[in-house]
Each structure stands twice: as structure tokens, then as C-alpha cells.
């Protein structure tokens, strides 16, 4: 009997632990949201988060978009050639970029870059008692550390996605005009003519949601880091993995919401 | 002023505090001694509410601390953390002036900076350190910055967690004298944790020894040497043999 029950008990405990964690993380998210609009506001921390999360992520997001746009053009050309539809390359590259690949790949790159750094920074603050020190100095750690970062990421990632969209389309254009024999003017006209406002807008909304997820996961795992260097390492890994999976899941849900008939 | 009554705290199976009863009067300097890992830091964190006790009562001026509004409560305290706990993204003076730059009693930056530099001078650090980052300082300097931050807003109650650990003997002497001075001059109430018997004699009005989760001995510093408690005597004299096991 014991042999049968023991694995069940272990599984049950693990599931309960996971559910409790999800519950606490959800409360944390709600708490962050409720603090967004209540003073005090830490403008200095917000501005510096905006720089590190937004501005310094531009190169990595830009390069990702550039290569993705280029590869997309090659693929769609090859696929389109099977039914003599090579002409769709510019519009499909644009739609694929702004609706899907721009936000998703941008979000994942930001998760790698930002969720990790937030988790490692806040985790180190936790294990070196800096978070306790904040409390003794009458400063709410969630408000001082998490809120500015979450707000900055939610506002900055859509901008990054927008820039990434443009660079990705440019990557497709470069490949299209140099390697696939498209006329520059035709390529641009096809890109613009078939792109609708909501194609771009939906991608930007996705970007905002992904930014929120990334900073929230970084802050959550960092502030709950276990003790020691190992604790910080584990927190960082968990933040990146969870943020990435949540981004992909949220992407599906949002796409279903926005575009399913 | 602060009274702990039967306070218990365990981390999982690790029972750290099991019934601590202790009090400190206004303007008194209490020193808590005890082996590493005996729960001295946890004791201070329980009083501040950083670690919630499992049971027992902690009162400040007769009022249960869990019932007091948090912000005004914390504003009465200053704490020097064992590892310094300086914010490494902020400059030294911004660390010291942290409380002065935020919250209800907030002051203009220039004024806060001047106040921070004055506190740094009190702990023996020149104005040149004000613009450095904590990572650029030695361990002993970090400790002193932490001390300056703890006293920056002239709190009523100050906790010093191992203020002289890692300092050279001269600097340790300076810090001991400074703590004594703060208690006498500012009329602050202080709880200091230390292993350093020289500090105990320099700082304490009263001494309490924490061992095995309870206050093993307490009394005025003058009565410490004459006390017969074998645990206390072993600790004071740093003997390897005695009732306190060296293997912990
Ligand atoms: N946040 C925590 N989680 C788990 N265990 C802890 C925590 N803080 C302290 N402890 C444990 O409590 C015991 C006492 O720690 P501490 O109060 O730091 O000792 P010290 O008397 O040296 O200051 C140690 O065994 C430590 O491992
Ligand atoms: Mg300690």
C-alpha cells in the first residue's frame, strides 16, 4: 500500500506546492497593479529601469528582427514558389513580422536579457539583506523595486516591438531586393498596401503584455530567491524559463482573442 | 521600552528562538552575545517584523508591535545589518541619506547630501567617499557607511548587528566609542549584537546571553565577570572546553 501511495503523495505535494506558488505569484501581480497608481512614485528608479530595459535592449531586439525578417523572406519566397505566388513575399513578411514574430521573438529576447538581470539583481539584494534594509528604511520593496521595473517594461517593450517590426521588414526588404530580384519600389508598395492598422496594433498590445510578464517574473523570482549564490542562480533560471513559457502561452491566448473569427 | 515575552521562531525543523523574554529600557544600551548561529540576528529581525515570530509577544512602549502602524513604527528605528546591506546601485551618500530623500520627512537633495556627509564624518569617513559606490569600499568602510545610514535620521532605537566584526582594532575602538556616544548624546536606546568582549565592555549597560534559543544569562555589565553561569564564563573567556559544544 505504501509503495502505491508514496509516489502519489509526492506528486500531490508537488502539485499543491505549484498551485500555492501560482496563487502567491498572482497575488503579487495584483499587488503590483494596485500599487501602479498609488503614491509614492519612484521616478528615478522608473527612469533608470526604462533605460536598462528599453534603450539597452534595442541592439539585441534589432539584430533578432533583422535576421528573422531576412530568413522569413527567403522561406516565404521558397514556399510561395511552389504555387507561383512569389509576389506575396513583401506582404507576408510584413504581416508575419508585426503580428507574430516581432512581438514573440522580441519578448523572448527581452525575457532572456531583462528577466534574468532583474531576478539576479533583486535576488542578490534579497540574500544580502538589502530588501530587509529597505523595509527598515520605511520603503515598500515591492513598490520601490518591482513597480518601476514592471511599469518600465510594460511601456518599453511595445516600443521595442515597433522598432523591431520596422527592422524586420527592412531585413526582408534587403533580402528581397538583393537576393530575390524584387524591385525596391514594388516591394515597399506591397508591404504598405496590405498591412492593416490592427496588424501592427495587436503586435504592440502583445508587446505590452510580454513586457509585463518579463518584469513581473524577474521581480517575483528575485524577491523570493532562496539564500546564497545558489538561490540567486535558481531564481534567475526560473525567471527566464517561466517568463518565456508564459510569453508563448499568452501569445496563443491573445492571438485567439484578436484574430479567431 | 522594548519588551519581548516568550518569543519563539523556527525555520522548518530548525528551532532558533524558543521562548525569549527580554526587555530594554529607554536610553539603555543592551548588548546581546551568543555563539554564531544562535539566533541573535533573527531576534532583531523579529522585533522589526522582518521575520514574523511564531509565537510570543513583542511590545514597544507597552503596545503590541504587530498592531502598530508600520511606517511610524519603523521610522523610530535604525538598523545596522550584519553584512552592511548597502544598496549597491546607489552612491554612498544616497545610501546614508536614503530616508532623508524619501517619504514624509523628505528634504532637498543638497541638504540631504550635506546631512549624509556630516554623518559619514562621525563614523570616520571623509567627504571623498560620499560619491563612491559601496562596491568600491573595503568591508570595514562598508560597515561604517551602514552605521552612518542607521543613525542618519536620528532614530530613537538603534540596532547594531556585529558593528565591529571585520574592522581593525583601532577602528573597532572608534566604532565602540561612537556607539556609546550616540546612546549618551542622542539618548537613543540601543541593542548591539557582538562577539567581541572588548565591545561588550565599551558599549553595554546591560548584557544578555542568547544560547539554545533562550536568554541564558542577563545582568549589568559590571556583574558579568563575577557571574557563576558556566556558559557565560566559557563565552567571556573564549574557552574551547565547557558546556557550550564547539561542534555546532
Ligand atoms: N531566513 C531564514 N531562513 C531559514 N533559516 C534562517 C533564516 N535566517 C536565519 N536562519 C537560521 O537561523 C539560525 C540563526 O541565524 P542568525 O540569527 O543569523 O545567527 P547569528 O546568531 O549568528 O546572528 C541559523 O541556523 C540560520 O541558518
Ligand atoms: Mg548574525
JSON list of C-alpha atoms in Angstrom, two decimals, chain A residues 44-247:
[
{"chain": "A", "resi": 44, "resn": "UNK", "atom": "CA", "xyz": [14.39, 57.96, -10.56]},
{"chain": "A", "resi": 45, "resn": "UNK", "atom": "CA", "xyz": [14.03, 54.18, -10.37]},
{"chain": "A", "resi": 46, "resn": "UNK", "atom": "CA", "xyz": [11.46, 54.26, -13.17]},
{"chain": "A", "resi": 47, "resn": "UNK", "atom": "CA", "xyz": [13.74, 56.31, -15.43]},
{"chain": "A", "resi": 48, "resn": "UNK", "atom": "CA", "xyz": [16.72, 54.05, -14.82]},
{"chain": "A", "resi": 49, "resn": "UNK", "atom": "CA", "xyz": [14.59, 50.95, -15.44]},
{"chain": "A", "resi": 50, "resn": "UNK", "atom": "CA", "xyz": [13.37, 52.50, -18.68]},
{"chain": "A", "resi": 51, "resn": "UNK", "atom": "CA", "xyz": [16.98, 52.92, -19.80]},
{"chain": "A", "resi": 52, "resn": "UNK", "atom": "CA", "xyz": [18.17, 49.42, -18.90]},
{"chain": "A", "resi": 53, "resn": "UNK", "atom": "CA", "xyz": [15.06, 47.59, -20.03]},
{"chain": "A", "resi": 54, "resn": "UNK", "atom": "CA", "xyz": [14.15, 49.66, -23.07]},
{"chain": "A", "resi": 55, "resn": "UNK", "atom": "CA", "xyz": [17.07, 51.51, -24.53]},
{"chain": "A", "resi": 56, "resn": "UNK", "atom": "CA", "xyz": [19.79, 48.95, -23.86]},
{"chain": "A", "resi": 57, "resn": "UNK", "atom": "CA", "xyz": [17.64, 46.15, -25.31]},
{"chain": "A", "resi": 58, "resn": "UNK", "atom": "CA", "xyz": [17.47, 47.88, -28.69]},
{"chain": "A", "resi": 59, "resn": "UNK", "atom": "CA", "xyz": [20.58, 46.22, -30.21]},
{"chain": "A", "resi": 60, "resn": "UNK", "atom": "CA", "xyz": [19.58, 42.67, -29.34]},
{"chain": "A", "resi": 61, "resn": "UNK", "atom": "CA", "xyz": [15.96, 43.15, -30.39]},
{"chain": "A", "resi": 62, "resn": "UNK", "atom": "CA", "xyz": [17.05, 44.94, -33.58]},
{"chain": "A", "resi": 63, "resn": "UNK", "atom": "CA", "xyz": [19.51, 42.22, -34.62]},
{"chain": "A", "resi": 64, "resn": "UNK", "atom": "CA", "xyz": [16.98, 39.48, -33.86]},
{"chain": "A", "resi": 65, "resn": "UNK", "atom": "CA", "xyz": [14.40, 41.22, -36.04]},
{"chain": "A", "resi": 66, "resn": "UNK", "atom": "CA", "xyz": [16.82, 41.91, -38.87]},
{"chain": "A", "resi": 67, "resn": "UNK", "atom": "CA", "xyz": [17.89, 38.29, -39.29]},
{"chain": "A", "resi": 68, "resn": "UNK", "atom": "CA", "xyz": [14.38, 36.98, -38.75]},
{"chain": "A", "resi": 69, "resn": "UNK", "atom": "CA", "xyz": [12.96, 39.30, -41.42]},
{"chain": "A", "resi": 70, "resn": "UNK", "atom": "CA", "xyz": [15.65, 38.19, -43.85]},
{"chain": "A", "resi": 71, "resn": "UNK", "atom": "CA", "xyz": [15.12, 34.48, -43.23]},
{"chain": "A", "resi": 72, "resn": "UNK", "atom": "CA", "xyz": [11.36, 34.95, -43.42]},
{"chain": "A", "resi": 73, "resn": "UNK", "atom": "CA", "xyz": [11.69, 36.48, -46.88]},
{"chain": "A", "resi": 74, "resn": "UNK", "atom": "CA", "xyz": [13.75, 33.52, -48.09]},
{"chain": "A", "resi": 75, "resn": "UNK", "atom": "CA", "xyz": [11.29, 30.98, -46.65]},
{"chain": "A", "resi": 76, "resn": "UNK", "atom": "CA", "xyz": [8.17, 32.65, -47.96]},
{"chain": "A", "resi": 77, "resn": "UNK", "atom": "CA", "xyz": [9.76, 33.02, -51.37]},
{"chain": "A", "resi": 78, "resn": "UNK", "atom": "CA", "xyz": [10.61, 29.30, -51.40]},
{"chain": "A", "resi": 79, "resn": "UNK", "atom": "CA", "xyz": [7.14, 28.38, -50.16]},
{"chain": "A", "resi": 80, "resn": "UNK", "atom": "CA", "xyz": [5.37, 30.81, -52.46]},
{"chain": "A", "resi": 81, "resn": "UNK", "atom": "CA", "xyz": [7.30, 29.47, -55.46]},
{"chain": "A", "resi": 82, "resn": "UNK", "atom": "CA", "xyz": [5.51, 26.12, -55.06]},
{"chain": "A", "resi": 83, "resn": "UNK", "atom": "CA", "xyz": [2.27, 27.69, -56.23]},
{"chain": "A", "resi": 84, "resn": "UNK", "atom": "CA", "xyz": [3.63, 30.58, -58.24]},
{"chain": "A", "resi": 85, "resn": "UNK", "atom": "CA", "xyz": [2.90, 33.13, -55.54]},
{"chain": "A", "resi": 86, "resn": "UNK", "atom": "CA", "xyz": [6.35, 34.66, -55.03]},
{"chain": "A", "resi": 87, "resn": "UNK", "atom": "CA", "xyz": [4.77, 38.10, -55.18]},
{"chain": "A", "resi": 88, "resn": "UNK", "atom": "CA", "xyz": [3.27, 37.65, -51.71]},
{"chain": "A", "resi": 89, "resn": "UNK", "atom": "CA", "xyz": [6.71, 37.87, -50.07]},
{"chain": "A", "resi": 90, "resn": "UNK", "atom": "CA", "xyz": [6.54, 41.56, -49.03]},
{"chain": "A", "resi": 91, "resn": "UNK", "atom": "CA", "xyz": [3.08, 41.42, -47.51]},
{"chain": "A", "resi": 92, "resn": "UNK", "atom": "CA", "xyz": [3.54, 38.07, -45.76]},
{"chain": "A", "resi": 93, "resn": "UNK", "atom": "CA", "xyz": [6.88, 39.16, -44.35]},
{"chain": "A", "resi": 94, "resn": "UNK", "atom": "CA", "xyz": [5.25, 42.31, -43.01]},
{"chain": "A", "resi": 95, "resn": "UNK", "atom": "CA", "xyz": [2.20, 40.57, -41.57]},
{"chain": "A", "resi": 96, "resn": "UNK", "atom": "CA", "xyz": [4.26, 37.73, -40.09]},
{"chain": "A", "resi": 97, "resn": "UNK", "atom": "CA", "xyz": [6.66, 40.18, -38.54]},
{"chain": "A", "resi": 98, "resn": "UNK", "atom": "CA", "xyz": [4.23, 42.65, -36.97]},
{"chain": "A", "resi": 99, "resn": "UNK", "atom": "CA", "xyz": [1.57, 40.19, -35.85]},
{"chain": "A", "resi": 100, "resn": "UNK", "atom": "CA", "xyz": [3.67, 37.32, -34.62]},
{"chain": "A", "resi": 101, "resn": "UNK", "atom": "CA", "xyz": [7.44, 37.19, -34.89]},
{"chain": "A", "resi": 102, "resn": "UNK", "atom": "CA", "xyz": [8.21, 40.77, -33.87]},
{"chain": "A", "resi": 103, "resn": "UNK", "atom": "CA", "xyz": [6.40, 40.60, -30.54]},
{"chain": "A", "resi": 104, "resn": "UNK", "atom": "CA", "xyz": [7.19, 36.94, -29.76]},
{"chain": "A", "resi": 105, "resn": "UNK", "atom": "CA", "xyz": [10.89, 36.98, -30.60]},
{"chain": "A", "resi": 106, "resn": "UNK", "atom": "CA", "xyz": [11.30, 40.46, -29.14]},
{"chain": "A", "resi": 107, "resn": "UNK", "atom": "CA", "xyz": [9.54, 39.30, -25.99]},
{"chain": "A", "resi": 108, "resn": "UNK", "atom": "CA", "xyz": [11.72, 36.20, -25.71]},
{"chain": "A", "resi": 109, "resn": "UNK", "atom": "CA", "xyz": [14.92, 38.18, -26.20]},
{"chain": "A", "resi": 110, "resn": "UNK", "atom": "CA", "xyz": [13.81, 40.67, -23.56]},
{"chain": "A", "resi": 111, "resn": "UNK", "atom": "CA", "xyz": [12.96, 37.73, -21.29]},
{"chain": "A", "resi": 112, "resn": "UNK", "atom": "CA", "xyz": [16.49, 36.41, -21.69]},
{"chain": "A", "resi": 113, "resn": "UNK", "atom": "CA", "xyz": [18.05, 39.79, -21.15]},
{"chain": "A", "resi": 114, "resn": "UNK", "atom": "CA", "xyz": [15.77, 41.52, -18.66]},
{"chain": "A", "resi": 115, "resn": "UNK", "atom": "CA", "xyz": [14.00, 38.82, -16.62]},
{"chain": "A", "resi": 116, "resn": "UNK", "atom": "CA", "xyz": [17.42, 37.35, -15.85]},
{"chain": "A", "resi": 117, "resn": "UNK", "atom": "CA", "xyz": [19.01, 40.63, -14.85]},
{"chain": "A", "resi": 118, "resn": "UNK", "atom": "CA", "xyz": [16.05, 41.72, -12.71]},
{"chain": "A", "resi": 119, "resn": "UNK", "atom": "CA", "xyz": [15.92, 38.35, -10.96]},
{"chain": "A", "resi": 120, "resn": "UNK", "atom": "CA", "xyz": [19.67, 38.28, -10.35]},
{"chain": "A", "resi": 121, "resn": "UNK", "atom": "CA", "xyz": [19.74, 41.86, -9.09]},
{"chain": "A", "resi": 122, "resn": "UNK", "atom": "CA", "xyz": [16.76, 41.57, -6.77]},
{"chain": "A", "resi": 123, "resn": "UNK", "atom": "CA", "xyz": [17.83, 38.07, -5.70]},
{"chain": "A", "resi": 124, "resn": "UNK", "atom": "CA", "xyz": [21.23, 39.41, -4.69]},
{"chain": "A", "resi": 125, "resn": "UNK", "atom": "CA", "xyz": [19.51, 42.25, -2.86]},
{"chain": "A", "resi": 126, "resn": "UNK", "atom": "CA", "xyz": [17.40, 39.71, -1.04]},
{"chain": "A", "resi": 127, "resn": "UNK", "atom": "CA", "xyz": [20.29, 37.47, 0.04]},
{"chain": "A", "resi": 128, "resn": "UNK", "atom": "CA", "xyz": [22.49, 40.39, 1.11]},
{"chain": "A", "resi": 129, "resn": "UNK", "atom": "CA", "xyz": [19.64, 41.75, 3.27]},
{"chain": "A", "resi": 130, "resn": "UNK", "atom": "CA", "xyz": [19.23, 44.86, 1.12]},
{"chain": "A", "resi": 131, "resn": "UNK", "atom": "CA", "xyz": [15.49, 44.15, 0.87]},
{"chain": "A", "resi": 132, "resn": "UNK", "atom": "CA", "xyz": [15.27, 43.93, 4.68]},
{"chain": "A", "resi": 133, "resn": "UNK", "atom": "CA", "xyz": [17.21, 47.18, 4.83]},
{"chain": "A", "resi": 134, "resn": "UNK", "atom": "CA", "xyz": [14.66, 48.82, 2.51]},
{"chain": "A", "resi": 135, "resn": "UNK", "atom": "CA", "xyz": [11.87, 47.80, 4.86]},
{"chain": "A", "resi": 136, "resn": "UNK", "atom": "CA", "xyz": [13.66, 49.24, 7.89]},
{"chain": "A", "resi": 137, "resn": "UNK", "atom": "CA", "xyz": [14.03, 52.49, 5.94]},
{"chain": "A", "resi": 138, "resn": "UNK", "atom": "CA", "xyz": [10.22, 52.61, 5.60]},
{"chain": "A", "resi": 139, "resn": "UNK", "atom": "CA", "xyz": [10.30, 51.77, 1.90]},
{"chain": "A", "resi": 140, "resn": "UNK", "atom": "CA", "xyz": [7.94, 49.18, 0.45]},
{"chain": "A", "resi": 141, "resn": "UNK", "atom": "CA", "xyz": [10.23, 46.80, -1.52]},
{"chain": "A", "resi": 142, "resn": "UNK", "atom": "CA", "xyz": [7.51, 45.84, -3.96]},
{"chain": "A", "resi": 143, "resn": "UNK", "atom": "CA", "xyz": [6.76, 49.46, -4.68]},
{"chain": "A", "resi": 144, "resn": "UNK", "atom": "CA", "xyz": [10.36, 50.58, -4.86]},
{"chain": "A", "resi": 145, "resn": "UNK", "atom": "CA", "xyz": [11.82, 47.61, -6.73]},
{"chain": "A", "resi": 146, "resn": "UNK", "atom": "CA", "xyz": [9.05, 45.81, -8.62]},
{"chain": "A", "resi": 147, "resn": "UNK", "atom": "CA", "xyz": [6.61, 48.54, -9.64]},
{"chain": "A", "resi": 148, "resn": "UNK", "atom": "CA", "xyz": [9.07, 50.82, -11.52]},
{"chain": "A", "resi": 149, "resn": "UNK", "atom": "CA", "xyz": [10.53, 47.85, -13.41]},
{"chain": "A", "resi": 150, "resn": "UNK", "atom": "CA", "xyz": [7.16, 46.37, -14.34]},
{"chain": "A", "resi": 151, "resn": "UNK", "atom": "CA", "xyz": [5.84, 49.74, -15.48]},
{"chain": "A", "resi": 152, "resn": "UNK", "atom": "CA", "xyz": [9.01, 50.45, -17.47]},
{"chain": "A", "resi": 153, "resn": "UNK", "atom": "CA", "xyz": [8.91, 47.05, -19.19]},
{"chain": "A", "resi": 154, "resn": "UNK", "atom": "CA", "xyz": [5.20, 47.31, -19.99]},
{"chain": "A", "resi": 155, "resn": "UNK", "atom": "CA", "xyz": [5.77, 50.66, -21.68]},
{"chain": "A", "resi": 156, "resn": "UNK", "atom": "CA", "xyz": [9.16, 49.95, -23.27]},
{"chain": "A", "resi": 157, "resn": "UNK", "atom": "CA", "xyz": [8.61, 46.53, -24.82]},
{"chain": "A", "resi": 158, "resn": "UNK", "atom": "CA", "xyz": [5.85, 47.72, -27.21]},
{"chain": "A", "resi": 159, "resn": "UNK", "atom": "CA", "xyz": [8.24, 50.42, -28.41]},
{"chain": "A", "resi": 160, "resn": "UNK", "atom": "CA", "xyz": [10.96, 47.81, -28.85]},
{"chain": "A", "resi": 161, "resn": "UNK", "atom": "CA", "xyz": [8.49, 45.64, -30.76]},
{"chain": "A", "resi": 162, "resn": "UNK", "atom": "CA", "xyz": [7.60, 48.59, -33.00]},
{"chain": "A", "resi": 163, "resn": "UNK", "atom": "CA", "xyz": [11.25, 49.24, -33.78]},
{"chain": "A", "resi": 164, "resn": "UNK", "atom": "CA", "xyz": [11.82, 45.51, -34.26]},
{"chain": "A", "resi": 165, "resn": "UNK", "atom": "CA", "xyz": [8.88, 45.33, -36.69]},
{"chain": "A", "resi": 166, "resn": "UNK", "atom": "CA", "xyz": [10.40, 48.07, -38.82]},
{"chain": "A", "resi": 167, "resn": "UNK", "atom": "CA", "xyz": [13.86, 46.50, -38.76]},
{"chain": "A", "resi": 168, "resn": "UNK", "atom": "CA", "xyz": [12.44, 43.05, -39.55]},
{"chain": "A", "resi": 169, "resn": "UNK", "atom": "CA", "xyz": [10.53, 44.37, -42.53]},
{"chain": "A", "resi": 170, "resn": "UNK", "atom": "CA", "xyz": [13.71, 46.12, -43.60]},
{"chain": "A", "resi": 171, "resn": "UNK", "atom": "CA", "xyz": [15.58, 42.80, -43.31]},
{"chain": "A", "resi": 172, "resn": "UNK", "atom": "CA", "xyz": [13.00, 41.22, -45.61]},
{"chain": "A", "resi": 173, "resn": "UNK", "atom": "CA", "xyz": [13.33, 44.14, -47.98]},
{"chain": "A", "resi": 174, "resn": "UNK", "atom": "CA", "xyz": [17.12, 43.80, -48.09]},
{"chain": "A", "resi": 175, "resn": "UNK", "atom": "CA", "xyz": [16.93, 40.10, -48.91]},
{"chain": "A", "resi": 176, "resn": "UNK", "atom": "CA", "xyz": [14.01, 40.62, -51.28]},
{"chain": "A", "resi": 177, "resn": "UNK", "atom": "CA", "xyz": [15.70, 43.31, -53.33]},
{"chain": "A", "resi": 178, "resn": "UNK", "atom": "CA", "xyz": [19.26, 41.94, -53.32]},
{"chain": "A", "resi": 179, "resn": "UNK", "atom": "CA", "xyz": [18.73, 38.18, -53.40]},
{"chain": "A", "resi": 180, "resn": "UNK", "atom": "CA", "xyz": [15.25, 37.55, -54.72]},
{"chain": "A", "resi": 181, "resn": "UNK", "atom": "CA", "xyz": [15.10, 40.08, -57.53]},
{"chain": "A", "resi": 182, "resn": "UNK", "atom": "CA", "xyz": [12.28, 42.29, -56.23]},
{"chain": "A", "resi": 183, "resn": "UNK", "atom": "CA", "xyz": [12.03, 45.84, -57.43]},
{"chain": "A", "resi": 184, "resn": "UNK", "atom": "CA", "xyz": [12.54, 48.18, -54.45]},
{"chain": "A", "resi": 185, "resn": "UNK", "atom": "CA", "xyz": [9.50, 50.36, -55.08]},
{"chain": "A", "resi": 186, "resn": "UNK", "atom": "CA", "xyz": [7.21, 47.38, -55.69]},
{"chain": "A", "resi": 187, "resn": "UNK", "atom": "CA", "xyz": [8.44, 45.69, -52.52]},
{"chain": "A", "resi": 188, "resn": "UNK", "atom": "CA", "xyz": [7.70, 48.74, -50.42]},
{"chain": "A", "resi": 189, "resn": "UNK", "atom": "CA", "xyz": [4.29, 49.33, -52.04]},
{"chain": "A", "resi": 190, "resn": "UNK", "atom": "CA", "xyz": [3.27, 45.71, -51.42]},
{"chain": "A", "resi": 191, "resn": "UNK", "atom": "CA", "xyz": [4.39, 45.96, -47.84]},
{"chain": "A", "resi": 192, "resn": "UNK", "atom": "CA", "xyz": [2.39, 49.10, -47.14]},
{"chain": "A", "resi": 193, "resn": "UNK", "atom": "CA", "xyz": [-0.73, 48.30, -49.15]},
{"chain": "A", "resi": 194, "resn": "UNK", "atom": "CA", "xyz": [-1.57, 45.04, -47.44]},
{"chain": "A", "resi": 195, "resn": "UNK", "atom": "CA", "xyz": [-0.72, 46.00, -43.89]},
{"chain": "A", "resi": 196, "resn": "UNK", "atom": "CA", "xyz": [-3.68, 46.97, -41.71]},
{"chain": "A", "resi": 197, "resn": "UNK", "atom": "CA", "xyz": [-3.52, 49.11, -38.62]},
{"chain": "A", "resi": 198, "resn": "UNK", "atom": "CA", "xyz": [-4.72, 46.33, -36.31]},
{"chain": "A", "resi": 199, "resn": "UNK", "atom": "CA", "xyz": [-1.93, 44.04, -37.59]},
{"chain": "A", "resi": 200, "resn": "UNK", "atom": "CA", "xyz": [0.55, 46.42, -36.03]},
{"chain": "A", "resi": 201, "resn": "UNK", "atom": "CA", "xyz": [-1.62, 47.40, -33.05]},
{"chain": "A", "resi": 202, "resn": "UNK", "atom": "CA", "xyz": [-2.22, 43.80, -31.99]},
{"chain": "A", "resi": 203, "resn": "UNK", "atom": "CA", "xyz": [1.52, 43.16, -32.01]},
{"chain": "A", "resi": 204, "resn": "UNK", "atom": "CA", "xyz": [2.14, 46.21, -29.83]},
{"chain": "A", "resi": 205, "resn": "UNK", "atom": "CA", "xyz": [-0.53, 45.09, -27.34]},
{"chain": "A", "resi": 206, "resn": "UNK", "atom": "CA", "xyz": [1.19, 41.70, -27.24]},
{"chain": "A", "resi": 207, "resn": "UNK", "atom": "CA", "xyz": [4.47, 43.50, -26.58]},
{"chain": "A", "resi": 208, "resn": "UNK", "atom": "CA", "xyz": [2.98, 45.32, -23.59]},
{"chain": "A", "resi": 209, "resn": "UNK", "atom": "CA", "xyz": [1.65, 42.07, -22.13]},
{"chain": "A", "resi": 210, "resn": "UNK", "atom": "CA", "xyz": [5.00, 40.33, -22.69]},
{"chain": "A", "resi": 211, "resn": "UNK", "atom": "CA", "xyz": [6.89, 43.22, -21.09]},
{"chain": "A", "resi": 212, "resn": "UNK", "atom": "CA", "xyz": [4.61, 42.99, -18.05]},
{"chain": "A", "resi": 213, "resn": "UNK", "atom": "CA", "xyz": [5.23, 39.24, -17.83]},
{"chain": "A", "resi": 214, "resn": "UNK", "atom": "CA", "xyz": [9.00, 39.58, -18.14]},
{"chain": "A", "resi": 215, "resn": "UNK", "atom": "CA", "xyz": [9.49, 42.20, -15.43]},
{"chain": "A", "resi": 216, "resn": "UNK", "atom": "CA", "xyz": [6.91, 40.61, -13.15]},
{"chain": "A", "resi": 217, "resn": "UNK", "atom": "CA", "xyz": [8.61, 37.21, -13.31]},
{"chain": "A", "resi": 218, "resn": "UNK", "atom": "CA", "xyz": [12.05, 38.75, -12.80]},
{"chain": "A", "resi": 219, "resn": "UNK", "atom": "CA", "xyz": [10.84, 40.64, -9.74]},
{"chain": "A", "resi": 220, "resn": "UNK", "atom": "CA", "xyz": [8.81, 37.75, -8.33]},
{"chain": "A", "resi": 221, "resn": "UNK", "atom": "CA", "xyz": [11.58, 35.15, -8.53]},
{"chain": "A", "resi": 222, "resn": "UNK", "atom": "CA", "xyz": [14.25, 37.64, -7.47]},
{"chain": "A", "resi": 223, "resn": "UNK", "atom": "CA", "xyz": [12.39, 38.87, -4.40]},
{"chain": "A", "resi": 224, "resn": "UNK", "atom": "CA", "xyz": [11.63, 35.29, -3.38]},
{"chain": "A", "resi": 225, "resn": "UNK", "atom": "CA", "xyz": [15.12, 33.99, -4.02]},
{"chain": "A", "resi": 226, "resn": "UNK", "atom": "CA", "xyz": [16.40, 31.30, -1.67]},
{"chain": "A", "resi": 227, "resn": "UNK", "atom": "CA", "xyz": [19.52, 32.02, 0.35]},
{"chain": "A", "resi": 228, "resn": "UNK", "atom": "CA", "xyz": [23.04, 32.05, -1.05]},
{"chain": "A", "resi": 229, "resn": "UNK", "atom": "CA", "xyz": [24.53, 32.28, -4.54]},
{"chain": "A", "resi": 230, "resn": "UNK", "atom": "CA", "xyz": [22.78, 29.06, -5.47]},
{"chain": "A", "resi": 231, "resn": "UNK", "atom": "CA", "xyz": [19.45, 30.59, -4.54]},
{"chain": "A", "resi": 232, "resn": "UNK", "atom": "CA", "xyz": [20.08, 33.54, -6.84]},
{"chain": "A", "resi": 233, "resn": "UNK", "atom": "CA", "xyz": [21.14, 31.23, -9.67]},
{"chain": "A", "resi": 234, "resn": "UNK", "atom": "CA", "xyz": [18.00, 29.16, -9.31]},
{"chain": "A", "resi": 235, "resn": "UNK", "atom": "CA", "xyz": [15.83, 32.28, -9.15]},
{"chain": "A", "resi": 236, "resn": "UNK", "atom": "CA", "xyz": [17.39, 33.66, -12.33]},
{"chain": "A", "resi": 237, "resn": "UNK", "atom": "CA", "xyz": [16.85, 30.45, -14.25]},
{"chain": "A", "resi": 238, "resn": "UNK", "atom": "CA", "xyz": [13.27, 30.13, -13.03]},
{"chain": "A", "resi": 239, "resn": "UNK", "atom": "CA", "xyz": [12.52, 33.73, -14.00]},
{"chain": "A", "resi": 240, "resn": "UNK", "atom": "CA", "xyz": [13.75, 33.28, -17.60]},
{"chain": "A", "resi": 241, "resn": "UNK", "atom": "CA", "xyz": [12.10, 29.89, -18.13]},
{"chain": "A", "resi": 242, "resn": "UNK", "atom": "CA", "xyz": [8.77, 30.93, -16.62]},
{"chain": "A", "resi": 243, "resn": "UNK", "atom": "CA", "xyz": [8.70, 34.26, -18.44]},
{"chain": "A", "resi": 244, "resn": "UNK", "atom": "CA", "xyz": [9.44, 32.53, -21.78]},
{"chain": "A", "resi": 245, "resn": "UNK", "atom": "CA", "xyz": [6.77, 29.88, -21.36]},
{"chain": "A", "resi": 246, "resn": "UNK", "atom": "CA", "xyz": [4.22, 32.44, -20.18]},
{"chain": "A", "resi": 247, "resn": "UNK", "atom": "CA", "xyz": [5.02, 34.65, -23.17]}
]
